[in-house]
JSON list of C-alpha atoms and ligand atoms in Angstrom, two decimals:
[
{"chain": "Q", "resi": 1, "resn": "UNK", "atom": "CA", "xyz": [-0.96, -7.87, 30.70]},
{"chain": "Q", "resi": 2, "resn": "UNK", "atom": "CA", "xyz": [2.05, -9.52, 28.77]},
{"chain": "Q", "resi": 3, "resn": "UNK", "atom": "CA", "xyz": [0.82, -12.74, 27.06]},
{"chain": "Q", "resi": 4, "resn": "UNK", "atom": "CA", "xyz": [1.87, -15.61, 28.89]},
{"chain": "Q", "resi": 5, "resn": "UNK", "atom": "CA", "xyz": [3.20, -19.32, 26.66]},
{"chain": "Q", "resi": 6, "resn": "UNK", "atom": "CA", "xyz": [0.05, -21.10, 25.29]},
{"chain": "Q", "resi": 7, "resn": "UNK", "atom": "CA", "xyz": [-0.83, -24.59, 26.85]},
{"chain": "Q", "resi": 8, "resn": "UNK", "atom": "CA", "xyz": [-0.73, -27.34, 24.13]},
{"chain": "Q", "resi": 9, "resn": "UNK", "atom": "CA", "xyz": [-4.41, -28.00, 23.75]},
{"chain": "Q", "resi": 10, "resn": "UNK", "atom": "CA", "xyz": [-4.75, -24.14, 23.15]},
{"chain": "Q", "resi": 11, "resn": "UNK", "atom": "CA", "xyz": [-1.73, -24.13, 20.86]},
{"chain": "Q", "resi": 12, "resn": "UNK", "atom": "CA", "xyz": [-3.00, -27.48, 18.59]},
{"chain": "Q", "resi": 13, "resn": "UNK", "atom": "CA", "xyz": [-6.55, -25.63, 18.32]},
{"chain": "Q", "resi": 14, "resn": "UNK", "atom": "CA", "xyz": [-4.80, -22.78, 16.94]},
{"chain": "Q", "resi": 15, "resn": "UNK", "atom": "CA", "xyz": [-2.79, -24.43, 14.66]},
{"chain": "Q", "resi": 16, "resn": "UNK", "atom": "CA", "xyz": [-5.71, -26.85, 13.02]},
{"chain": "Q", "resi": 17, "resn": "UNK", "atom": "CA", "xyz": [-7.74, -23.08, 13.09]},
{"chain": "Q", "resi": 18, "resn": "UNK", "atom": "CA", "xyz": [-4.63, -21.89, 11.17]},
{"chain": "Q", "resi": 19, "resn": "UNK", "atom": "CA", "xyz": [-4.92, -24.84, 8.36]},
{"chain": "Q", "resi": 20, "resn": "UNK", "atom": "CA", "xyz": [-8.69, -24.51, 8.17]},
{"chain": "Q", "resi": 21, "resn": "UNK", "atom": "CA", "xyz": [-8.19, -20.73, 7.01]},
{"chain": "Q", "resi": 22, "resn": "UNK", "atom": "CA", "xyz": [-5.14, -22.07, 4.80]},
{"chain": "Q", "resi": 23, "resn": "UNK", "atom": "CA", "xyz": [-7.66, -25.05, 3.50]},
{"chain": "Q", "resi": 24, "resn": "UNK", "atom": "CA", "xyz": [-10.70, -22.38, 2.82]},
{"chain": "Q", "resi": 25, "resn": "UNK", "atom": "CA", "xyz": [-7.94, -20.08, 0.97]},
{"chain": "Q", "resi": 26, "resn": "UNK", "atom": "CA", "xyz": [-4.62, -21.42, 0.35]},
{"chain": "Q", "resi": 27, "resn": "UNK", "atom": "CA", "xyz": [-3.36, -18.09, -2.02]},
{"chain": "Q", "resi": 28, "resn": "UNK", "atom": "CA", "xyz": [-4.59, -15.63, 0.63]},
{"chain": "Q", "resi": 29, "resn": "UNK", "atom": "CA", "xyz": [-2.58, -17.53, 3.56]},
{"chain": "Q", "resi": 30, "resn": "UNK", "atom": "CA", "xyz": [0.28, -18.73, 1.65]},
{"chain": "Q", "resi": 31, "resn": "UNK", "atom": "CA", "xyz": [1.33, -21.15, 4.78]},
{"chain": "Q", "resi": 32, "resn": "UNK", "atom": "CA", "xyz": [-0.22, -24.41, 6.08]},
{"chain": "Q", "resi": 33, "resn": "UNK", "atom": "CA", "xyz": [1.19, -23.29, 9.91]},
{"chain": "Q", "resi": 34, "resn": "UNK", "atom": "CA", "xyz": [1.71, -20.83, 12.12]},
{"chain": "Q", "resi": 35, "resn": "UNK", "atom": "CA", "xyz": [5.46, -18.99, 11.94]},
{"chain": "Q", "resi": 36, "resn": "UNK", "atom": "CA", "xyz": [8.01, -20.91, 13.76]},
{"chain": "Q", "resi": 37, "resn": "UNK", "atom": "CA", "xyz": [8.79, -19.31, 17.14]},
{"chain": "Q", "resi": 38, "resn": "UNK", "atom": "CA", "xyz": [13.01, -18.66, 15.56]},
{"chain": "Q", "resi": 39, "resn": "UNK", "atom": "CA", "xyz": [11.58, -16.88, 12.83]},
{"chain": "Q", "resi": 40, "resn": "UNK", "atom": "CA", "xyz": [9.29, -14.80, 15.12]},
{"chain": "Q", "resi": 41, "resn": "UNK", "atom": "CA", "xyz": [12.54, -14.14, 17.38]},
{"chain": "Q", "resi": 42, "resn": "UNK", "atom": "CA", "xyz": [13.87, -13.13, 13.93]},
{"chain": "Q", "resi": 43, "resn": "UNK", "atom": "CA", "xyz": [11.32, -10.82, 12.79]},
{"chain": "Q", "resi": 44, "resn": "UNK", "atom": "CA", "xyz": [11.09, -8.67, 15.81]},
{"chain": "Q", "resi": 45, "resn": "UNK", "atom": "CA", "xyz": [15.04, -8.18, 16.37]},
{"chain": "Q", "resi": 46, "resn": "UNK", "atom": "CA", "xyz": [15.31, -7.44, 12.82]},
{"chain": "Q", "resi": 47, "resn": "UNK", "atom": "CA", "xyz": [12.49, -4.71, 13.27]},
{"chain": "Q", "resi": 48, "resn": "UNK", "atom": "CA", "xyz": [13.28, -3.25, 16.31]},
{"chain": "Q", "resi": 49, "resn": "UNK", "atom": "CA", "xyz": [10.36, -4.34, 18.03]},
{"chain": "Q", "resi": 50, "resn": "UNK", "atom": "CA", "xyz": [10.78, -3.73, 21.29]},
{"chain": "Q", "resi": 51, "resn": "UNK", "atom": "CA", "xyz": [11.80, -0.10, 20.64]},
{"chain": "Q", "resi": 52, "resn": "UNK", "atom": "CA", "xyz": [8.77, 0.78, 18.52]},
{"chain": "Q", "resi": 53, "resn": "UNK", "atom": "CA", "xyz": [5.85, 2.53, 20.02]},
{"chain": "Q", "resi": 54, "resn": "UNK", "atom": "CA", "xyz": [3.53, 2.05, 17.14]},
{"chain": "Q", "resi": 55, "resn": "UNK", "atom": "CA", "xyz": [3.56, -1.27, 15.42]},
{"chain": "Q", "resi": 56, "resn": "UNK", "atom": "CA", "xyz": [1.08, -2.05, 12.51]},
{"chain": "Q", "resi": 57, "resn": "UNK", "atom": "CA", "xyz": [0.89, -6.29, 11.90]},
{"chain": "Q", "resi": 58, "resn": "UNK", "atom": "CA", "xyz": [-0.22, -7.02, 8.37]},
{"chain": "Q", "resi": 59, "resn": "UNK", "atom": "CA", "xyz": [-1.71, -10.41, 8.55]},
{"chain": "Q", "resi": 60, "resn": "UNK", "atom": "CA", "xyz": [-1.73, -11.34, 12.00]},
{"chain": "Q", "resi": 61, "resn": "UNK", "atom": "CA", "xyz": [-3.18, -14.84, 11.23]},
{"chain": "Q", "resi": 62, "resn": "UNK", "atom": "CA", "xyz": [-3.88, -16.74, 14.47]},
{"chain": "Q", "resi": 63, "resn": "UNK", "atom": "CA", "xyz": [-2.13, -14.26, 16.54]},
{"chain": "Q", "resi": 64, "resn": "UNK", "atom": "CA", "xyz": [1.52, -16.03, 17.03]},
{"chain": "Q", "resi": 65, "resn": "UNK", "atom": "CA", "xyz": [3.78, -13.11, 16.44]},
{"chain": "Q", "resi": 66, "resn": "UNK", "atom": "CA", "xyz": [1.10, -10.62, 17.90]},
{"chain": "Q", "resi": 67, "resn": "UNK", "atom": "CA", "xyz": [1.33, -12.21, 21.13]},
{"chain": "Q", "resi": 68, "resn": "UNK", "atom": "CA", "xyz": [4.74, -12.30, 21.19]},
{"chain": "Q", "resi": 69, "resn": "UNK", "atom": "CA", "xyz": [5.27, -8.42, 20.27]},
{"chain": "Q", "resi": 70, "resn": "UNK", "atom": "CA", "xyz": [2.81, -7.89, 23.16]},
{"chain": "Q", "resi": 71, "resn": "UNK", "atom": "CA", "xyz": [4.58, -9.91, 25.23]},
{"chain": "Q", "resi": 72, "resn": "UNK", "atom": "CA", "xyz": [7.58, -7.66, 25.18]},
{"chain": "Q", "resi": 73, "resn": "UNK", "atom": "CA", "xyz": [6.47, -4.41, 24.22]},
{"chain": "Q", "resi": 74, "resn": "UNK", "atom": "CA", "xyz": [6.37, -1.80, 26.52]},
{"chain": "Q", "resi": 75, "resn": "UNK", "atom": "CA", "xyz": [2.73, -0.49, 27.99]},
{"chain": "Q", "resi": 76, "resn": "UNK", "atom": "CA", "xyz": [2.02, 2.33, 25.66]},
{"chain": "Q", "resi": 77, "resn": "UNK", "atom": "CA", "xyz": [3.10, 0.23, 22.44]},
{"chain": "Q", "resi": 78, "resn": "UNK", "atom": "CA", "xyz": [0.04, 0.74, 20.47]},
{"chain": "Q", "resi": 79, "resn": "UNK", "atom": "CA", "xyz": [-0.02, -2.82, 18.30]},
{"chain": "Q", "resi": 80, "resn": "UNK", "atom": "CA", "xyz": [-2.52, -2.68, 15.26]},
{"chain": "Q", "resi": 81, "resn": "UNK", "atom": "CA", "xyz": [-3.63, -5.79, 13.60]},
{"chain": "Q", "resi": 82, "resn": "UNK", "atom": "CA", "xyz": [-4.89, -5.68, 10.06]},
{"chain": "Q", "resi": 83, "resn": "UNK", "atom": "CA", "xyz": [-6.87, -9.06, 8.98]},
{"chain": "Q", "resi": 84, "resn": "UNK", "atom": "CA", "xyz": [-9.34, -10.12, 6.06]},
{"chain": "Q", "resi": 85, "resn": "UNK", "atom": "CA", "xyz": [-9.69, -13.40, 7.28]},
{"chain": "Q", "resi": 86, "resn": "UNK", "atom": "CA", "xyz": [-13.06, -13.86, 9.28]},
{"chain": "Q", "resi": 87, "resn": "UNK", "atom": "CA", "xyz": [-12.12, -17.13, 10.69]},
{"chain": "Q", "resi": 88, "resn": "UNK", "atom": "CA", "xyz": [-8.66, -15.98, 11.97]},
{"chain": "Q", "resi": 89, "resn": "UNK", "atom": "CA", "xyz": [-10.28, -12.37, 12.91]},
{"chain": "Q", "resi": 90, "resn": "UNK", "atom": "CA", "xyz": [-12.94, -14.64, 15.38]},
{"chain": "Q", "resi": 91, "resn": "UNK", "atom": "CA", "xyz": [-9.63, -16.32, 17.06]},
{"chain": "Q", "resi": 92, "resn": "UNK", "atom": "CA", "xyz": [-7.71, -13.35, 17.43]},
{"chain": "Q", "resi": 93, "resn": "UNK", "atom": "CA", "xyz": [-10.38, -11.96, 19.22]},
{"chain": "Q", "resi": 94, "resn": "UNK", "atom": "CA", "xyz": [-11.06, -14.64, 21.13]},
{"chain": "Q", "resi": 95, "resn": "UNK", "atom": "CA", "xyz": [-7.79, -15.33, 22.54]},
{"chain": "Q", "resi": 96, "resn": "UNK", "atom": "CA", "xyz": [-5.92, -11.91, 22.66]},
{"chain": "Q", "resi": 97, "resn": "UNK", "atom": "CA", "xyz": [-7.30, -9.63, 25.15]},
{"chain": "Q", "resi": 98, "resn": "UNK", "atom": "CA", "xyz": [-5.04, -6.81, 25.88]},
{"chain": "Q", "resi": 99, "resn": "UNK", "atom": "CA", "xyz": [-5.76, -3.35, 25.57]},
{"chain": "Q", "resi": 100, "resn": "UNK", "atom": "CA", "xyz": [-2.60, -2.53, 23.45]},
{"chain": "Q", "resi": 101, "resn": "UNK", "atom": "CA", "xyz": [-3.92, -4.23, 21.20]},
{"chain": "Q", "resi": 102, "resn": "UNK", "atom": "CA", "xyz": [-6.48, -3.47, 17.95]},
{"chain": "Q", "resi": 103, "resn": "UNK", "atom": "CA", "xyz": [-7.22, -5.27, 15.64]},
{"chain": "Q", "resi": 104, "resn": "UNK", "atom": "CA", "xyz": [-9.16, -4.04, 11.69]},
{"chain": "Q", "resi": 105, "resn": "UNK", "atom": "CA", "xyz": [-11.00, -5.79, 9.68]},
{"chain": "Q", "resi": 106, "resn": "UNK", "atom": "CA", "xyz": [-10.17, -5.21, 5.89]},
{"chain": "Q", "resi": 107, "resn": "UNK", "atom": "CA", "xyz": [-7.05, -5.52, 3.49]},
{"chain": "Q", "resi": 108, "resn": "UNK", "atom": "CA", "xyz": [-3.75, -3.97, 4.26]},
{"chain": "Q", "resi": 109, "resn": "UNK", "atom": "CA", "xyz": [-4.50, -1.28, 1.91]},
{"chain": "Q", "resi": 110, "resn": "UNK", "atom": "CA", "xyz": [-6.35, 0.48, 4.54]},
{"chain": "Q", "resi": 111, "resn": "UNK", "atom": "CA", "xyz": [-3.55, 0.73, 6.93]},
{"chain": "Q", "resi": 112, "resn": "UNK", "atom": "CA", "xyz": [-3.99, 4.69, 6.73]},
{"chain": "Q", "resi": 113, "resn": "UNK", "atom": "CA", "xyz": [-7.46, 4.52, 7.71]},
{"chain": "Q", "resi": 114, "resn": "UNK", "atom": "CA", "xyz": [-7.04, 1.75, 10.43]},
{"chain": "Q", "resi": 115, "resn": "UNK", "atom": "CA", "xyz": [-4.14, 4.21, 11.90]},
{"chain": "Q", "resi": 116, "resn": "UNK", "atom": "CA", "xyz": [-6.65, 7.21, 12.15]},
{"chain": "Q", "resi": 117, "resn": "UNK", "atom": "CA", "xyz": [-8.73, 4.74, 13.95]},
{"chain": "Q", "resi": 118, "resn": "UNK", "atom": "CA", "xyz": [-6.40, 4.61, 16.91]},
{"chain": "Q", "resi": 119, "resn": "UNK", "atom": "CA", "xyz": [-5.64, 8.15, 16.37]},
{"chain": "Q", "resi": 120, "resn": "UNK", "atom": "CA", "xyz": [-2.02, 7.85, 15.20]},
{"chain": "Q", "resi": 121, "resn": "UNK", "atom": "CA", "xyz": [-1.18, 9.35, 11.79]},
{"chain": "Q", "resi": 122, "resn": "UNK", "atom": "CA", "xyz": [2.24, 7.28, 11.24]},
{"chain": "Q", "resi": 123, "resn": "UNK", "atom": "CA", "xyz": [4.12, 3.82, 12.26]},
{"chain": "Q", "resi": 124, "resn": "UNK", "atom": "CA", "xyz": [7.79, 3.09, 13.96]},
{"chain": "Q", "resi": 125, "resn": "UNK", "atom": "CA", "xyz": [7.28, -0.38, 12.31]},
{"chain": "Q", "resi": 126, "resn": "UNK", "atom": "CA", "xyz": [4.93, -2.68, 10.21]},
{"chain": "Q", "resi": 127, "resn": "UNK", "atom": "CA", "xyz": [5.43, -6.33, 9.66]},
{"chain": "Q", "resi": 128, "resn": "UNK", "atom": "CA", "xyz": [3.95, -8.31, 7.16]},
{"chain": "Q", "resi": 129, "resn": "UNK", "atom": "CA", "xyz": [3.31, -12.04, 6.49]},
{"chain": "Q", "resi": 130, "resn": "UNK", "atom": "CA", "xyz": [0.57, -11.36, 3.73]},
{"chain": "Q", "resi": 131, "resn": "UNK", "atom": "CA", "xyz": [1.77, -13.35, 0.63]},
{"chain": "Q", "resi": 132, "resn": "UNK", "atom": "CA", "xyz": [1.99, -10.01, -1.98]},
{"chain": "Q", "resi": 133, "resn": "UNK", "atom": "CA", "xyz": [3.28, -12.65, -4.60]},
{"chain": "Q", "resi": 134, "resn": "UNK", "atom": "CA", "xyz": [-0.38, -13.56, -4.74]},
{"chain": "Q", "resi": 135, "resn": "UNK", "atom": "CA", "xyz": [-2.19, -10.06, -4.45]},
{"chain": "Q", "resi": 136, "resn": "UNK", "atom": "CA", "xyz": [-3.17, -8.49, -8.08]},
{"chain": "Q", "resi": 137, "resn": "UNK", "atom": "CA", "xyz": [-0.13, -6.26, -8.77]},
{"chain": "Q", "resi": 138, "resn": "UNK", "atom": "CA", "xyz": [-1.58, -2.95, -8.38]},
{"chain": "Q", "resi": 139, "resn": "UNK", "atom": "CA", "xyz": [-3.15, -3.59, -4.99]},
{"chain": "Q", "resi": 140, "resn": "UNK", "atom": "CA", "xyz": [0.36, -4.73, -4.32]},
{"chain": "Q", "resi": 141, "resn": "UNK", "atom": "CA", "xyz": [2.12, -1.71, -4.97]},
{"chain": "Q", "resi": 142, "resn": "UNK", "atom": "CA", "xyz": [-0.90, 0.46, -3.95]},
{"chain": "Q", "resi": 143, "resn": "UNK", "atom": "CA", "xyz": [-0.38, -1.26, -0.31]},
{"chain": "Q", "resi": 144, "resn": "UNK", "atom": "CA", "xyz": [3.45, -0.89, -0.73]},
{"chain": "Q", "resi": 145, "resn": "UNK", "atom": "CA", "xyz": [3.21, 2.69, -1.38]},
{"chain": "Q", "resi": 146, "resn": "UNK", "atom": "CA", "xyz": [0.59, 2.91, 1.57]},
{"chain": "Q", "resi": 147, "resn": "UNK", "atom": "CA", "xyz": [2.50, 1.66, 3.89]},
{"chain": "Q", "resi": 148, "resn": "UNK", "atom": "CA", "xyz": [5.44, 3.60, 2.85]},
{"chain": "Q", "resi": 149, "resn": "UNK", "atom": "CA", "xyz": [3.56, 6.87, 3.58]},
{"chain": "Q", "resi": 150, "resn": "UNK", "atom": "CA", "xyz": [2.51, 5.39, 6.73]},
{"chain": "Q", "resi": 151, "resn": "UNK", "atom": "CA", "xyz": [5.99, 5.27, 8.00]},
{"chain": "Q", "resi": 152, "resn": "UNK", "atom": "CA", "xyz": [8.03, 7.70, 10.06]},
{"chain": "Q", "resi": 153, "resn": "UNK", "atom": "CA", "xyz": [11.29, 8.36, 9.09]},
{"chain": "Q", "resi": 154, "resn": "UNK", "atom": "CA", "xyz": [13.92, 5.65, 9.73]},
{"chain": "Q", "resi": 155, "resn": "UNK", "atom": "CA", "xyz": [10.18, 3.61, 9.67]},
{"chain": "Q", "resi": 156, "resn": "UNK", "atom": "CA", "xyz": [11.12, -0.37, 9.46]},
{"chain": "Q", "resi": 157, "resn": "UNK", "atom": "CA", "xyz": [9.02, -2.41, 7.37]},
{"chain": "Q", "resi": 158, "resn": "UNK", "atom": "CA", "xyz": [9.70, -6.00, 7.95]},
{"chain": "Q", "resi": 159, "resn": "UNK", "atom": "CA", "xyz": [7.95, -8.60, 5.32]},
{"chain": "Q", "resi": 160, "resn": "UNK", "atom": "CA", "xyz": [8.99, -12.28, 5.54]},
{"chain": "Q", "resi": 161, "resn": "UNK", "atom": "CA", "xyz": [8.03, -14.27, 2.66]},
{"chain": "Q", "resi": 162, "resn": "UNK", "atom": "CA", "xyz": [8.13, -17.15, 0.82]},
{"chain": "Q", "resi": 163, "resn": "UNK", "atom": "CA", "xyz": [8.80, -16.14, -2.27]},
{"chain": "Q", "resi": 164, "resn": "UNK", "atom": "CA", "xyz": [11.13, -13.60, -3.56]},
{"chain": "Q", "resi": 165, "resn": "UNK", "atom": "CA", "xyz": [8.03, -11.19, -5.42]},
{"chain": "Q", "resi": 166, "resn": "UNK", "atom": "CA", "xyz": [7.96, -8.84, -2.71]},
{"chain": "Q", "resi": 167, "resn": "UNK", "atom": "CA", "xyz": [11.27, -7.54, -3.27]},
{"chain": "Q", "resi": 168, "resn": "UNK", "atom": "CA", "xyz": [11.17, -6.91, -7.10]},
{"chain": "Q", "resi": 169, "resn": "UNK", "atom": "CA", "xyz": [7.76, -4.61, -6.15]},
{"chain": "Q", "resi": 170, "resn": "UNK", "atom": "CA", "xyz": [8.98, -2.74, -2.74]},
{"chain": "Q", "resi": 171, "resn": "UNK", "atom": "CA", "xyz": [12.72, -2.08, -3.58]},
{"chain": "Q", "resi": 172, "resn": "UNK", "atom": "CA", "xyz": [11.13, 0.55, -6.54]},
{"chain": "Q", "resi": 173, "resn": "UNK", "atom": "CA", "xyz": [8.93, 1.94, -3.51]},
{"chain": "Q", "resi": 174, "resn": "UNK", "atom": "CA", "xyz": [12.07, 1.96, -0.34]},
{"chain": "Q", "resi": 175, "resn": "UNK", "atom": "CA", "xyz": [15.10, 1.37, -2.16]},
{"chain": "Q", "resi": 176, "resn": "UNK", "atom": "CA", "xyz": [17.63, -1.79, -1.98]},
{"chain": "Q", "resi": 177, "resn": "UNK", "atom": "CA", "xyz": [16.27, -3.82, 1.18]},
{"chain": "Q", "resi": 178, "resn": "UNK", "atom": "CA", "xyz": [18.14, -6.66, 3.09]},
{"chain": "Q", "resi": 179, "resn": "UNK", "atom": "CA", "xyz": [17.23, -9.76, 2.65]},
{"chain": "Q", "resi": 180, "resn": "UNK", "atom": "CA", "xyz": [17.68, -12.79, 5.60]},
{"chain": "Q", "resi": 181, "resn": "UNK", "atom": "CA", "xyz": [17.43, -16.00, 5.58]},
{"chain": "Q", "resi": 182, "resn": "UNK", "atom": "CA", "xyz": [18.47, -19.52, 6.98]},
{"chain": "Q", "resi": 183, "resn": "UNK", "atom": "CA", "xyz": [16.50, -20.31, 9.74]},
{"chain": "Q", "resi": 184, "resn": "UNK", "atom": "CA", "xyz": [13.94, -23.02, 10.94]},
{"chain": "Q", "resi": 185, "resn": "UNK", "atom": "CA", "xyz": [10.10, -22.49, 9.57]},
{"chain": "Q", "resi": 186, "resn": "UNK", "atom": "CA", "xyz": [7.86, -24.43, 7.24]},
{"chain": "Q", "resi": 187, "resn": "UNK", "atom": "CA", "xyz": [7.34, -23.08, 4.65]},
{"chain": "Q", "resi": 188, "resn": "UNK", "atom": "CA", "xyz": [10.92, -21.87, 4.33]},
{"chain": "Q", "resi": 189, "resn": "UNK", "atom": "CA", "xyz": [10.74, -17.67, 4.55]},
{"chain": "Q", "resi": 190, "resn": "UNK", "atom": "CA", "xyz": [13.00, -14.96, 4.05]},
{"chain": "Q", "resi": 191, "resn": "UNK", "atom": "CA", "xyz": [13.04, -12.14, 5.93]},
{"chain": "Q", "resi": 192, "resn": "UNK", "atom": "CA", "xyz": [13.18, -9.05, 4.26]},
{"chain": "Q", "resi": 193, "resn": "UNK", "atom": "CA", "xyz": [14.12, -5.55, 5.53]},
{"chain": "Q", "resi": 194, "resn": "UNK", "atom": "CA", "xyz": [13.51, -1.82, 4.28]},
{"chain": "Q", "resi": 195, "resn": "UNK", "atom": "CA", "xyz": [14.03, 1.33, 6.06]},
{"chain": "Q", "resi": 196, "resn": "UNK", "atom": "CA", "xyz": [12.23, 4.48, 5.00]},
{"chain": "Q", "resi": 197, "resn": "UNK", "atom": "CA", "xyz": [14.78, 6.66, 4.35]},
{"chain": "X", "resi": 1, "resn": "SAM", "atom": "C1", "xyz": [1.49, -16.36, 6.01]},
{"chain": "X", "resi": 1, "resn": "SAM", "atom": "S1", "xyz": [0.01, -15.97, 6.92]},
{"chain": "X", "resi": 1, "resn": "SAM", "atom": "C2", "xyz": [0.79, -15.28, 8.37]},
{"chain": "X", "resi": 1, "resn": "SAM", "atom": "C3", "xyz": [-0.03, -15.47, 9.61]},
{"chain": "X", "resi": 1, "resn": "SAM", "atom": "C4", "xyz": [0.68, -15.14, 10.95]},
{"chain": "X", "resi": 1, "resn": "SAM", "atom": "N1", "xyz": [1.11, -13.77, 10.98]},
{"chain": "X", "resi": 1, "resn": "SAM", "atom": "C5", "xyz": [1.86, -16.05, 11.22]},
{"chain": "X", "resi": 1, "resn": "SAM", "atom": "O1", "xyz": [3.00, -15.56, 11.19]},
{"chain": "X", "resi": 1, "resn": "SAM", "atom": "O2", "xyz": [1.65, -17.24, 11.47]},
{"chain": "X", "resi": 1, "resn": "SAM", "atom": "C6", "xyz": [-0.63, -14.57, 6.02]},
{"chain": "X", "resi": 1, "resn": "SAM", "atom": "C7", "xyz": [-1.80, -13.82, 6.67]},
{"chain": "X", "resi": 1, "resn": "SAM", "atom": "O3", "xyz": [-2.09, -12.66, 5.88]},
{"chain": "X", "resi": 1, "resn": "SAM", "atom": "C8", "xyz": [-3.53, -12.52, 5.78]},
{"chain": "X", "resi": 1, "resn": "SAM", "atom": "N2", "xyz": [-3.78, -11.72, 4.57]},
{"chain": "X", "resi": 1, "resn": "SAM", "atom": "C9", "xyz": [-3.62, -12.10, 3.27]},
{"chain": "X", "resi": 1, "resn": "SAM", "atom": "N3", "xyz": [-3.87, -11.07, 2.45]},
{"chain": "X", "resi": 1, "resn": "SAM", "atom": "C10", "xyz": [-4.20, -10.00, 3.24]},
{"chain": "X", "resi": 1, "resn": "SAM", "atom": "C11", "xyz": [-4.53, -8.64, 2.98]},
{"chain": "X", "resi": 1, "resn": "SAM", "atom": "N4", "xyz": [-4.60, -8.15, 1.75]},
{"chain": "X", "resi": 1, "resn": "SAM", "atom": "N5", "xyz": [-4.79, -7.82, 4.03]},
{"chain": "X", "resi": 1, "resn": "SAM", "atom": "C12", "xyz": [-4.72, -8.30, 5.32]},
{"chain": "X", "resi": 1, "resn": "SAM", "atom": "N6", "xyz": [-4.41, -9.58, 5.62]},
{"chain": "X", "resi": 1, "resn": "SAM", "atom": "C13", "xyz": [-4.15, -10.42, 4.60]},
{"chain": "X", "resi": 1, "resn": "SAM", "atom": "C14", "xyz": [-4.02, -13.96, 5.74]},
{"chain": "X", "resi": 1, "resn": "SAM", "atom": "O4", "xyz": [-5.39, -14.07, 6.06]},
{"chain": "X", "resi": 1, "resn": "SAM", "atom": "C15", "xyz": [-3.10, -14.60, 6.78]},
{"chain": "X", "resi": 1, "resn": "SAM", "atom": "O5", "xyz": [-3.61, -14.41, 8.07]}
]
């Protein structure tokens, strides 16, 4: 089941995939690669990944940090995907078969309705790589607030970012988050941290 290291051709085809989508809709991406494997390390210590049983994604992308929260989540993690992107939607399809694993078509502001899909009413954790410094503000916050609700108590959401938007708009919504940084990607990205409280 557990998704095992990608063989280079597989890896280069998802990368060029990855700048196509960037290419077709650079604002809506917000990176011209995949997240570096440190940074996905990062993400999932930071958000307790391996001891979350549901896990909403927010932007999957090509897959690269879906894979790897498959890879060590335990087998009744439920993972949920949330994607508008029909090219990267076609890949992650393609190349992720695992029955942990779903995966909803339509912006993050749906994340209620794409749990009820799976029949879970709440998340331990949801990361997010969608760039909210380029969303219209109110679908911002609307999808801030969303996912707030969506949380259980003690709830991590996890957004890394490269730019520092996301933390003027969620910090009204959590509270005072942490904010990481210092580590190898390109773009450079913080990682930032709120608990639900
Ligand atoms: C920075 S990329 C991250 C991709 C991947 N998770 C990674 O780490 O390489 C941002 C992703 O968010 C998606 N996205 C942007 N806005 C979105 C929205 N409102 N709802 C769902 N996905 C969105 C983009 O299509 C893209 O896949």
């Amino acid at each position: 089941m557990p998704t095992s290291t990608p063989s280079p051709p597989a890896k280069s085809r998802r990368s060029l995939t990855f700048l196509a989508g960037f290419l077709k809709n650079p604002r809506e991406v917000g990176s011209v690669v995949p997240s570096s494997r440190t940074l996905v390390r990062r993400i999932m210590r930071l958000g307790d990944a391996a001891g979350s049983r549901v896990i909403v994604e927010l932007g999957p992308g090509t897959g690269v940090i879906t894979k790897q929260m498959l890879a060590e989540a335990t087998p009744d993690t439920k993972l949920l995907g949330i994607e508008i992107n029909p090219l990267y939607l076609r890949t992650l399809q393609r190349d992720i078969r695992d029955p942990r694993l779903t995966i909803h078509r339509g912006p993050a502001i749906e994340i209620g309705e794409a749990l009820a899909s799976i029949g879970e009413s709440s998340a331990d954790l949801v990361v997010s790589g969608i760039p909210f410094s380029t969303l219209p503000k109110q679908e911002a916050r609307e999808t801030l607030e969303r996912v707030r609700a969506a949380l259980v108590p003690g709830g991590r959401f996890v957004a890394y970012q490269f730019r520092s938007e996301v933390r003027r708009l969620a910090d009204p919504v959590f509270g005072r988050g942490e904010m990481h940084q210092g580590f190898w990607n390109i773009p450079p990205m913080r990682i930032y941290v709120w608990r639900k409280r």
